[in-house]
Coordinates of C-alpha atoms and ligand atoms in Angstrom, one line a residue:
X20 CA 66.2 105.0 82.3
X21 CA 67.5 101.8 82.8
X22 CA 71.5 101.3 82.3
X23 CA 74.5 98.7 81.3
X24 CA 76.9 99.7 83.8
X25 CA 80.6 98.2 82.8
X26 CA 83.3 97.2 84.7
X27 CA 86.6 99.9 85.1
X28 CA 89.4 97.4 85.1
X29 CA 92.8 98.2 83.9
X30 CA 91.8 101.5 82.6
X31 CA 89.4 100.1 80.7
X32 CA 85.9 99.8 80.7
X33 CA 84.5 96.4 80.2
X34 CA 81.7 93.9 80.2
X35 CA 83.6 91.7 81.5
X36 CA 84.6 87.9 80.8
X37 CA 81.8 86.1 83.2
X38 CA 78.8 85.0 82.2
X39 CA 75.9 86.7 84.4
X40 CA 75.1 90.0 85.6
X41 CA 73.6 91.7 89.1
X42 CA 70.1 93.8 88.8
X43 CA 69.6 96.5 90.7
X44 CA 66.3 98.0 91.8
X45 CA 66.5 101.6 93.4
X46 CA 65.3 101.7 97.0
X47 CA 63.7 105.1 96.6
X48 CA 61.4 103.8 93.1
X49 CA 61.6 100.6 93.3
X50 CA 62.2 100.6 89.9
X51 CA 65.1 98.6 87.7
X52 CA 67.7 101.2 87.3
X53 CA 71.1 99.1 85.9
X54 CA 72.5 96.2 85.6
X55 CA 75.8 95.6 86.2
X56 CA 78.3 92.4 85.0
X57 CA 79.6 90.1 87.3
X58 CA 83.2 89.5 87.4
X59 CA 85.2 86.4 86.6
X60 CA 88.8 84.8 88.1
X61 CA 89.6 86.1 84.9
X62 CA 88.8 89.6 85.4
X63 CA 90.1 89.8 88.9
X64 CA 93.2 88.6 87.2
X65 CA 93.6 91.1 84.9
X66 CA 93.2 93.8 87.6
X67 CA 95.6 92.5 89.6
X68 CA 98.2 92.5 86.6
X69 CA 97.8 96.0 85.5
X70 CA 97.6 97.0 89.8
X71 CA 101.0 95.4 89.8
X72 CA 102.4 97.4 86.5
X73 CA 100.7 100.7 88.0
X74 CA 102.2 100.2 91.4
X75 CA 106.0 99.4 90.0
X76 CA 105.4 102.4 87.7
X77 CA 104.5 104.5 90.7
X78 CA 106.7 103.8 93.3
X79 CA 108.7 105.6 91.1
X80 CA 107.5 108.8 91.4
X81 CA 107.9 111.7 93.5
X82 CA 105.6 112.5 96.1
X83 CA 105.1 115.7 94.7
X84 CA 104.0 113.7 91.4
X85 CA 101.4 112.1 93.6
X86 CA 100.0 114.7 95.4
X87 CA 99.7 116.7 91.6
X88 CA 97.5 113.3 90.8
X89 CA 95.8 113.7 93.5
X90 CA 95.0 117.3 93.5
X91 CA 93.8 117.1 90.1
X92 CA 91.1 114.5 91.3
X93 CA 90.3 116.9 93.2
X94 CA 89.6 119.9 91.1
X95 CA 87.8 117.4 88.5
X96 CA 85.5 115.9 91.1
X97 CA 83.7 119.4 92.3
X98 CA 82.4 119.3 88.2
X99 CA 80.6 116.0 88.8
X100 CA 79.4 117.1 92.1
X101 CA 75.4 117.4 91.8
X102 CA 75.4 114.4 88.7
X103 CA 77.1 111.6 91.2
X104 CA 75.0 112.8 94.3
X105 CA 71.6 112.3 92.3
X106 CA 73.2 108.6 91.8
X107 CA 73.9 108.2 95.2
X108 CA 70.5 109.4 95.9
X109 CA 69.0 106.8 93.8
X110 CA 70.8 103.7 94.5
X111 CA 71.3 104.2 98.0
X112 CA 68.3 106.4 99.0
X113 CA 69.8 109.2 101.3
X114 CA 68.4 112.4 101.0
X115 CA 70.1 114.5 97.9
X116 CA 69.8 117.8 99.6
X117 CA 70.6 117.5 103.2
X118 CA 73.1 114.7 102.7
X119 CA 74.0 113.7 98.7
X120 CA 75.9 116.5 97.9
X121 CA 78.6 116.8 101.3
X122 CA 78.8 113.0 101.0
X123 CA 80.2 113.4 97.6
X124 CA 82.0 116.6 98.4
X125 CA 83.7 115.1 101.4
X126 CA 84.9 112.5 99.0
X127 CA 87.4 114.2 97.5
X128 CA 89.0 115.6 100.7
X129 CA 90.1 112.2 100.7
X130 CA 92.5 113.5 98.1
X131 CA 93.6 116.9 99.7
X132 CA 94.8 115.5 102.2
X133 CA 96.5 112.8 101.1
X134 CA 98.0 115.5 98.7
X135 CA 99.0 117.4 102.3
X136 CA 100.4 114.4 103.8
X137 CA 102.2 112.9 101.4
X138 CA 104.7 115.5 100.8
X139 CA 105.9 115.9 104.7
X140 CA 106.0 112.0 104.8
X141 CA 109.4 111.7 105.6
X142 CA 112.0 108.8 106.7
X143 CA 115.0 109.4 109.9
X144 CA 117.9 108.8 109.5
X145 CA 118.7 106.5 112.6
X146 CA 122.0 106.6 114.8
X147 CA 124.2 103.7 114.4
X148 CA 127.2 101.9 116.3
X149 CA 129.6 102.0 113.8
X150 CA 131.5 104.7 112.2
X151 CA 131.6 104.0 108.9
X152 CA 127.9 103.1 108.8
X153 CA 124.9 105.1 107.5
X154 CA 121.3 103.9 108.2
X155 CA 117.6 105.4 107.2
X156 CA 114.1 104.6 106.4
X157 CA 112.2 105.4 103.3
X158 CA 108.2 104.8 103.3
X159 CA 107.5 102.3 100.1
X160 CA 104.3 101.9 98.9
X161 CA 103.1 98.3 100.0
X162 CA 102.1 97.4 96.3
X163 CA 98.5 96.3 95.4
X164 CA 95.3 96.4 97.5
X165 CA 91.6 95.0 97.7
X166 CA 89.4 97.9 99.1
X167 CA 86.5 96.5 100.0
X168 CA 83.9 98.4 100.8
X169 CA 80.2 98.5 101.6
X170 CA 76.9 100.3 100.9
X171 CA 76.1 103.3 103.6
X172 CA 79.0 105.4 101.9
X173 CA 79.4 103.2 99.0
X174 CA 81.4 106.7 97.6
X175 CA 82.9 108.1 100.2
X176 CA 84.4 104.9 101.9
X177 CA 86.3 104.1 98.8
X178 CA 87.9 107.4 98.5
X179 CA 89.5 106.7 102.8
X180 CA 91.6 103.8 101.0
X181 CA 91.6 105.2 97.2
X182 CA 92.8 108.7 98.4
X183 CA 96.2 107.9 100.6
X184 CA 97.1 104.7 98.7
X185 CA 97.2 106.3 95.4
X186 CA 99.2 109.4 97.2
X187 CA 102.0 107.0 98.3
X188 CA 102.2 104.9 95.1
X189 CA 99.8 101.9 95.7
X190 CA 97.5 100.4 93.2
X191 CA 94.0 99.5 94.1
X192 CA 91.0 97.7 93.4
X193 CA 87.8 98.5 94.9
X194 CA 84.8 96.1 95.7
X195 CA 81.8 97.9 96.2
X196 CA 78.7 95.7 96.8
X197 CA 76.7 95.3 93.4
X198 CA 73.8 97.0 94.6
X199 CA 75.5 100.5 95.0
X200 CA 78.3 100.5 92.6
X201 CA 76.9 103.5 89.9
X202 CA 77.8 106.8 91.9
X203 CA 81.2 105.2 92.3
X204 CA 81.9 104.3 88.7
X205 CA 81.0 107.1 87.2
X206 CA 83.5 108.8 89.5
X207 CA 85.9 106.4 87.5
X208 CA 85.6 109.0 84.5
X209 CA 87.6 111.4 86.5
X210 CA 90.4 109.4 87.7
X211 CA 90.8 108.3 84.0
X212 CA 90.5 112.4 83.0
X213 CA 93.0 113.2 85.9
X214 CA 95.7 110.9 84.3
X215 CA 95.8 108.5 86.5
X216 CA 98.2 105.4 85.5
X217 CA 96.1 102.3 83.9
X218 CA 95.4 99.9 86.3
X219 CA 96.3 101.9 89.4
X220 CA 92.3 102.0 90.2
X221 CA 90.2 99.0 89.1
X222 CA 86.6 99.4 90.3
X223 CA 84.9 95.4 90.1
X224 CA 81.3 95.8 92.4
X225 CA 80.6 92.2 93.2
X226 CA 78.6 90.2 96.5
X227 CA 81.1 88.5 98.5
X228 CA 82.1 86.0 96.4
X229 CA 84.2 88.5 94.4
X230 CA 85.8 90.0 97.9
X231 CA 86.5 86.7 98.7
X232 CA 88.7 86.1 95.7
X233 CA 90.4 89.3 95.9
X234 CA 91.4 88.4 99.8
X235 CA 93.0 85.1 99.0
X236 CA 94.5 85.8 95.7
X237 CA 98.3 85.6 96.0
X238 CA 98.6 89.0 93.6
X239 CA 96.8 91.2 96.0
X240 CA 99.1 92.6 99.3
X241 CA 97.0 94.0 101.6
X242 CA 93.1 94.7 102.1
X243 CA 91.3 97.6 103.4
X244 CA 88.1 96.3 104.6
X245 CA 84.9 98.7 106.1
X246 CA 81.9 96.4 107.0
X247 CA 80.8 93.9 109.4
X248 CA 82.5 92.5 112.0
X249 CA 81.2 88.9 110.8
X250 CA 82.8 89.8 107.8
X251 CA 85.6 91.6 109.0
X252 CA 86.7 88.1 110.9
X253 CA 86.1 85.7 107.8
X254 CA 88.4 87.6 105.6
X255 CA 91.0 88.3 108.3
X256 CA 91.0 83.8 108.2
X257 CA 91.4 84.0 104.9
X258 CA 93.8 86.4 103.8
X259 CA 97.3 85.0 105.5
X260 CA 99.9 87.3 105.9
X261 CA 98.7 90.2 104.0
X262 CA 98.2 94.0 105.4
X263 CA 95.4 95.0 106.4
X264 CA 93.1 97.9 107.6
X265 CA 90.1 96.8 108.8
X266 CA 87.0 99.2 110.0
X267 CA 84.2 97.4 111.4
X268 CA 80.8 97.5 112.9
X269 CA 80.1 100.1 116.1
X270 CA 77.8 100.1 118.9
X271 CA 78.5 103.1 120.0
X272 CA 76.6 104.2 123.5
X273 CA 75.9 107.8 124.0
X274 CA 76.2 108.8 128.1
X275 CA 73.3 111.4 129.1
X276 CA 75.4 112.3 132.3
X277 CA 73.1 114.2 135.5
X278 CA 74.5 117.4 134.6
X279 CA 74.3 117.8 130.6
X280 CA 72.7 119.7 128.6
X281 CA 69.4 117.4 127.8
X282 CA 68.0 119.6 124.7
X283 CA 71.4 119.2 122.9
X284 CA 71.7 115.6 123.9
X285 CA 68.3 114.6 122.6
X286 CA 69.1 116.3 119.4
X287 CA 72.4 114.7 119.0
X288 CA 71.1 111.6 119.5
X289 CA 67.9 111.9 117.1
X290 CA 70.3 113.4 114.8
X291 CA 72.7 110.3 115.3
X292 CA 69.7 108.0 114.4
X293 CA 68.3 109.4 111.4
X294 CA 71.3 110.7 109.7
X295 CA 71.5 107.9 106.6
X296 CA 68.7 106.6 108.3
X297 CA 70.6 105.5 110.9
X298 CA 73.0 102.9 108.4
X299 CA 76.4 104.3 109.8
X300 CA 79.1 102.4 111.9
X301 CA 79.2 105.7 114.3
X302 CA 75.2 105.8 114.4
X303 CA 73.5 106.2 117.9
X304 CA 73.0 102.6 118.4
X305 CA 72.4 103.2 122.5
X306 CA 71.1 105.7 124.6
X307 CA 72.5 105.2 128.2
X308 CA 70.8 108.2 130.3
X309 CA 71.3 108.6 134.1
X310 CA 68.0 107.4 135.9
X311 CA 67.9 111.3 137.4
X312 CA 67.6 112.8 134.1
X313 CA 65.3 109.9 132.1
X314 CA 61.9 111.8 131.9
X315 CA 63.5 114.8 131.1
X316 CA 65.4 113.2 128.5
X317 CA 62.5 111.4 127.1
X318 CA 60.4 114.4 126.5
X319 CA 63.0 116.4 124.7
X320 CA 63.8 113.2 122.5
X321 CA 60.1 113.1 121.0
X322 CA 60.3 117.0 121.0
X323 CA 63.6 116.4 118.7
X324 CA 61.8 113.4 116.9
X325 CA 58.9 115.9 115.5
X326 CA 61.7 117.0 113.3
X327 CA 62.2 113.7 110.8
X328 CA 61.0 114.1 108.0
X329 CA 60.9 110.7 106.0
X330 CA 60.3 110.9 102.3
X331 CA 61.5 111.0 99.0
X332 CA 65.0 111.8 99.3
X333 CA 64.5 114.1 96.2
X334 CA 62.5 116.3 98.4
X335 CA 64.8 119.1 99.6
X336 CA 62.5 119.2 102.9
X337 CA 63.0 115.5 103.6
X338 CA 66.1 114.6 106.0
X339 CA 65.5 110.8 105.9
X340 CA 64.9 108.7 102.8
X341 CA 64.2 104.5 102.8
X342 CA 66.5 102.0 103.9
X343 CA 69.1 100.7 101.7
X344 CA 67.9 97.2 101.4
X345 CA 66.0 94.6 102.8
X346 CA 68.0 93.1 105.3
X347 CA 68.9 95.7 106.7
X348 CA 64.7 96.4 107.6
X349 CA 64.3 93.1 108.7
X350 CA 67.0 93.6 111.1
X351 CA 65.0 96.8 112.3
X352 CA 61.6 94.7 112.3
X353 CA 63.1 92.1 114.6
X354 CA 65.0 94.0 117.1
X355 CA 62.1 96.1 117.7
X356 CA 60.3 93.2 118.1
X357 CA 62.5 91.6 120.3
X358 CA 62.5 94.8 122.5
X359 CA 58.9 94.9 122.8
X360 CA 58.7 91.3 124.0
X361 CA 61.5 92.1 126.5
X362 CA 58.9 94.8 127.6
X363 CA 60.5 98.0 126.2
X364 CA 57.8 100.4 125.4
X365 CA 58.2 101.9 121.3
X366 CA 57.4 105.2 122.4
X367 CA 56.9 106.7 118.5
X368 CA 57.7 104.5 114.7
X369 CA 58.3 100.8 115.1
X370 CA 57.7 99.8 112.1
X371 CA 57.8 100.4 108.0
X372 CA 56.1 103.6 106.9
X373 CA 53.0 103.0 104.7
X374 CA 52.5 105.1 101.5
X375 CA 55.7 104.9 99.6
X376 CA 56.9 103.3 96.7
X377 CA 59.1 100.8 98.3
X378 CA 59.0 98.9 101.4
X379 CA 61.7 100.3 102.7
X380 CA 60.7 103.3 104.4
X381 CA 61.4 103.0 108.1
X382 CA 58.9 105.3 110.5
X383 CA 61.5 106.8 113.2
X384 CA 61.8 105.1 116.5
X385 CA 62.3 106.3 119.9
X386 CA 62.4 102.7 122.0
X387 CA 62.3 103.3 125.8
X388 CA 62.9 100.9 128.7
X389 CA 65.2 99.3 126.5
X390 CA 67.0 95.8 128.8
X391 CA 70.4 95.6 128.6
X392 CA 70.2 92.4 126.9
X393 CA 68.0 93.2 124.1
X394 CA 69.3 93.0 120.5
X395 CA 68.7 96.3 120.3
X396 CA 71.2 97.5 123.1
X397 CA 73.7 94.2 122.2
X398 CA 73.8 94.8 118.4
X399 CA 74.2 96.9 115.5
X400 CA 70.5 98.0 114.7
X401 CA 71.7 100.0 111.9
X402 CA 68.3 101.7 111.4
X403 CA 66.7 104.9 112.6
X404 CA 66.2 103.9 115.9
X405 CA 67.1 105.6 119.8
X406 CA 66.9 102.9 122.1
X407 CA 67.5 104.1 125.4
X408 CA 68.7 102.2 128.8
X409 CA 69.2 103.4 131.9
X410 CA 72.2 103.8 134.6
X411 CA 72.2 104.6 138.0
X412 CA 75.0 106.3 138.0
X413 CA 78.3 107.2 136.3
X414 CA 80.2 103.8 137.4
X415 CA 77.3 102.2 136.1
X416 CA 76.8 103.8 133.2
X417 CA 80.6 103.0 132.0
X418 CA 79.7 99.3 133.1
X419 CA 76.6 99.0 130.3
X420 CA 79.0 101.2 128.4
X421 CA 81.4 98.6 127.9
X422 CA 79.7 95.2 127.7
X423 CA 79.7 95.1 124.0
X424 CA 82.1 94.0 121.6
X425 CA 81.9 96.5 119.3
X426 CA 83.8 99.7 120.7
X427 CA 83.9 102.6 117.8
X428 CA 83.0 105.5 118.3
X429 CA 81.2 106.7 122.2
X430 CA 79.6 110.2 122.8
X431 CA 79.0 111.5 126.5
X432 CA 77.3 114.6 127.4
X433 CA 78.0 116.4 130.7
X434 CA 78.7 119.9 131.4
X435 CA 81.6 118.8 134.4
X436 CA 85.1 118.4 132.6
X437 CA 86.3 115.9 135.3
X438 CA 83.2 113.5 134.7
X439 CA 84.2 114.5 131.1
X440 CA 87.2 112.9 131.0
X441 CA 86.4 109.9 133.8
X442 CA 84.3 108.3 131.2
X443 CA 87.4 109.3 128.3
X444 CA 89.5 107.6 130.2
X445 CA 87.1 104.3 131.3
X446 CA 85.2 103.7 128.0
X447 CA 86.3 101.1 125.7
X448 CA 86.4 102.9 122.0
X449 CA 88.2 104.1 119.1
X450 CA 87.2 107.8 120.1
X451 CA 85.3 109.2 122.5
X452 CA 83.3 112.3 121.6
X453 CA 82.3 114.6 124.4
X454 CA 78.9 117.0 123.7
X455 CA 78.3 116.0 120.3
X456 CA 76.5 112.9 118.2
X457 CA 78.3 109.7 117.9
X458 CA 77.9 111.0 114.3
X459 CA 80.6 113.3 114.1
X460 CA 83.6 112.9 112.0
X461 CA 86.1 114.7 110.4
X462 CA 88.2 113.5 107.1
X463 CA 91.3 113.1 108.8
X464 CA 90.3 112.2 111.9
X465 CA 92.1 108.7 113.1
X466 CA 89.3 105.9 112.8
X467 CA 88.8 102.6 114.0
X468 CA 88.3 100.4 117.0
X469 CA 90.0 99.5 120.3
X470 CA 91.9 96.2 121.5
X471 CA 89.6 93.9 122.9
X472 CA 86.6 94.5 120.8
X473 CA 85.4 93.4 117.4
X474 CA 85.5 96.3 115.7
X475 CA 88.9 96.0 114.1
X476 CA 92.3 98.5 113.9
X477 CA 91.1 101.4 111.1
X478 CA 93.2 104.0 109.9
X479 CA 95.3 106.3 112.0
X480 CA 97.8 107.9 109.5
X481 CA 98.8 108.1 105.9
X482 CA 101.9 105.8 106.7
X483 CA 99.4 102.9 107.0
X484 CA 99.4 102.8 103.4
X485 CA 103.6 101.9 102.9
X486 CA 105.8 99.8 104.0
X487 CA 108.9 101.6 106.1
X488 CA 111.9 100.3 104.5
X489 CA 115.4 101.0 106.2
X490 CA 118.8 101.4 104.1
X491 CA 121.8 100.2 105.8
X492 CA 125.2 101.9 104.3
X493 CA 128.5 100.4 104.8
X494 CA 130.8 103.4 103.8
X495 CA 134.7 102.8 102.6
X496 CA 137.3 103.2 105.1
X497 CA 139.8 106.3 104.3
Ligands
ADP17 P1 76.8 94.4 105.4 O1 76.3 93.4 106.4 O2 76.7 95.8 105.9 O3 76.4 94.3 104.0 P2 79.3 93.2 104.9 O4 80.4 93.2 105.9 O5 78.7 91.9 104.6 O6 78.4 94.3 105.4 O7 79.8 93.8 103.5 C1 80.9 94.7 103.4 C2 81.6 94.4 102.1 O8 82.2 93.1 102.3 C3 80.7 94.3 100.9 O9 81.5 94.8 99.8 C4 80.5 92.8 100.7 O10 80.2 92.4 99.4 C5 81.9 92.3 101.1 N1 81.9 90.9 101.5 C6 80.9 90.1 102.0 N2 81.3 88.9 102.3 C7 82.6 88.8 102.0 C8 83.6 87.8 102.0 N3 83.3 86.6 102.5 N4 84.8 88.1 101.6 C9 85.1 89.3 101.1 N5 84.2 90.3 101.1 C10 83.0 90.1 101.5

């Protein structure tokens, strides 16, 4: 059934005071499922108001306060589990069974361990040159922020900013893209259950135009931005001098080294691709297999392939549901098509999946003979797609490796801990995982990219989220 979805601004939930509203269709139906208001200055206004009350009124409070807040998220959430996930499911179009419900369970880890952390974030007290004089840092909350956030997690992502900035006594407002704001709003009911202050968690879904306001207005501190690096780069010229915490697209290569263990690699990497269909910063976006070990590689890939299953993501059997929108297939269509041209061979998939009651349904892709200067090897496919290149060897390997600006997240399989550890210490990402998929993540795992590529600074610890203030203490002479 169709809904009226409201805004949660202020503690409040609202129509809102602009004039037009965003319909969403479900990418698994087809079908109209809400509609949801769009927000005006005046709205954003208001949030920001009751964000800067909230935050004042928090600062204020223990951390031990916070991390009872936070920890009564928690216990709320796990009622709401299997409700939110069939959301999620339906506006987004991942598969309710193998991925809908840990997405929304992971969630509110966000909130244990910000609960954890919170309490053992402590100050120092610093040595000084004088006597009489006393000097230590306290952690402040930084004040307001603009999380905004985008579609492939349009939960989950939130919850990294939500989770640590309400611990340490920020305010936020969240942007999720129009398209996928249900799951996330109806979450909304248990932050307002849990207590939490009016205002301290605004939720306003909006297209860009609504980010954009948030960035530049002067209320707002900091932002905590997870999306494109095109967009990544526009708000960072726009938002001054404000804090920021930006996570940003990935084109993260995975190495098929001489000596690894090829079954488990091809896995990984098919897992890598169709996991979310493939719409995941940390996605196997590039296959980079030592020439030695191609064929080998290639036949256990299709051996893993045979195990997609695309569907309705209702189907407990089904592991891969439709894309999320359109331009995110027509990105697929025309980097597969640009590979072909450049004579890579689509070896299974290539194109949209007949049968189904969108358009959206990708057919999984193993592309081989993929040239280094595809788009499919130079860009973010984000679709369910191994592309795979070849190296000639290891220095080689690093070399293709490398030549991309978007350095995330890299995966290498080899059985050898030295070779291990000589592509650790040569490739250019955030992390580097070693026998596993690019597609491997824990909750409190440190995040983000590496200086020198587009991909931005992510988050590395709860401190991120406050400013370290120090007190200086002039004490009376005797
Ligand atoms: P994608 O290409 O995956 O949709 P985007 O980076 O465009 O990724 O979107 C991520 C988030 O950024 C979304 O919430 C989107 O609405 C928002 N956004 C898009 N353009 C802007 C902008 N100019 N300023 C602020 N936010 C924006």
């Amino acid at each position: 059934m169709m809904q009226d979805l409201k805004l949660f601004i202020a503690g409040e939930w609202t129509e809102g005071t602009g004039d037009d509203q965003y319909a969403v269709r479900s990418p698994v139906t087809g079908e109209h499922i809400y509609n949801v208001p769009k927000a005006s200055a005046a709205d954003i206004d208001r949030a920001v108001t009751a964000a800067r009350e909230a935050t004042e009124e928090m600062r204020h409070w223990t951390a031990f306060e916070r991390a009872d807040l936070c920890l009564r998220i928690y216990d709320l959430w796990q009622e709401k589990v299997e409700e939110v996930a069939r959301i999620l499911t339906l506006e987004q179009g991942k598969p309710y069974a193998a991925e809908s419900i840990d997405d929304i369970e992971e969630s509110a880890d966000y909130f244990q361990i910000a609960a954890e952390d919170v309490k053992r974030l402590s100050g120092e007290f610093i040595p000084t040159t004088e006597r009489n004089r006393r000097m230590f840092t306290v952690h402040r909350p930084v004040g307001v922020w603009a999380a905004i956030t985008p579609w492939n997690f349009p939960v989950m992502i939130p919850m990294e900013y939500v989770g640590p900035g309400l611990a340490t006594g920020n305010a936020l407002i969240v942007k999720p893209p129009e398209f996928t704001c249900w799951a996330l709003l109806e979450m909304a009911k248990v932050f307002e259950e849990a207590g939490v202050p009016k205002g301290a968690i605004s939720i306003i879904p909006g297209a860009g135009g609504i980010g954009e306001a948030m960035v530049t207005h002067p209320g707002v501190d900091a932002i905590g931005f997870t999306g494109s690096s095109a967009t990544g780069a526009r708000i960072v010229s726009q938002m001054g001098l404000k804090r920021s915490i930006m996570e940003m697209s990935g084109n993260g290569p995975t190495i098929v080294t001489s000596d690894a263990d090829i079954r488990k690699a091809a896995e990984a990497a098919v897992y890598g691709a169709y996991y979310n269909a493939g719409q995941v910063c940390v996605a196997t976006e590039r296959l980079i297999v030592l020439d030695e070990v191609h064929d080998e590689f290639v036949e256990a890939t299709m051996k893993a392939a045979a195990d997609v299953r695309l569907g309705d993501p209702f189907d407990d059997d089904v592991n891969m549901g439709p894309l999320n929108n359109e331009a995110t297939a027509k990105k697929m269509d025309s980097h597969i098509a640009d590979a072909a041209e450049r004579g890579a061979e689509v070896l299974v998939g290539g194109k949209r999946a007949s049968g189904h009651p969108t358009d959206l349904y990708y057919e999984f892709t193993v592309v081989d003979n993929v040239p280094e200067d595809s788009l499919i090897s130079r860009e973010e496919s984000f679709g369910p797609v191994v592309p795979i290149l070849t190296a000639r060897d290891d220095e080689d390997a690093v070399g293709v490796a490398n030549r991309t600006r978007l350095g995330l997240q890299a995966a290498v399989f080899t059985n050898d801990l030295t070779k291990a550890f000589y592509y650790a210490d040569r490739i250019r990402s955030g992390t580097v995982i070693v026998n596993d998929s690019t597609d491997t993540w824990e909750t409190f795992q440190p995040f983000g990219g590496a200086a020198g590529t587009d991909t931005g600074w992510g988050r590395q610890r709860i401190d991120e989220f406050t400013d370290l203030q120090t007190i200086v203490f002039s004490l009376r002479e005797k």
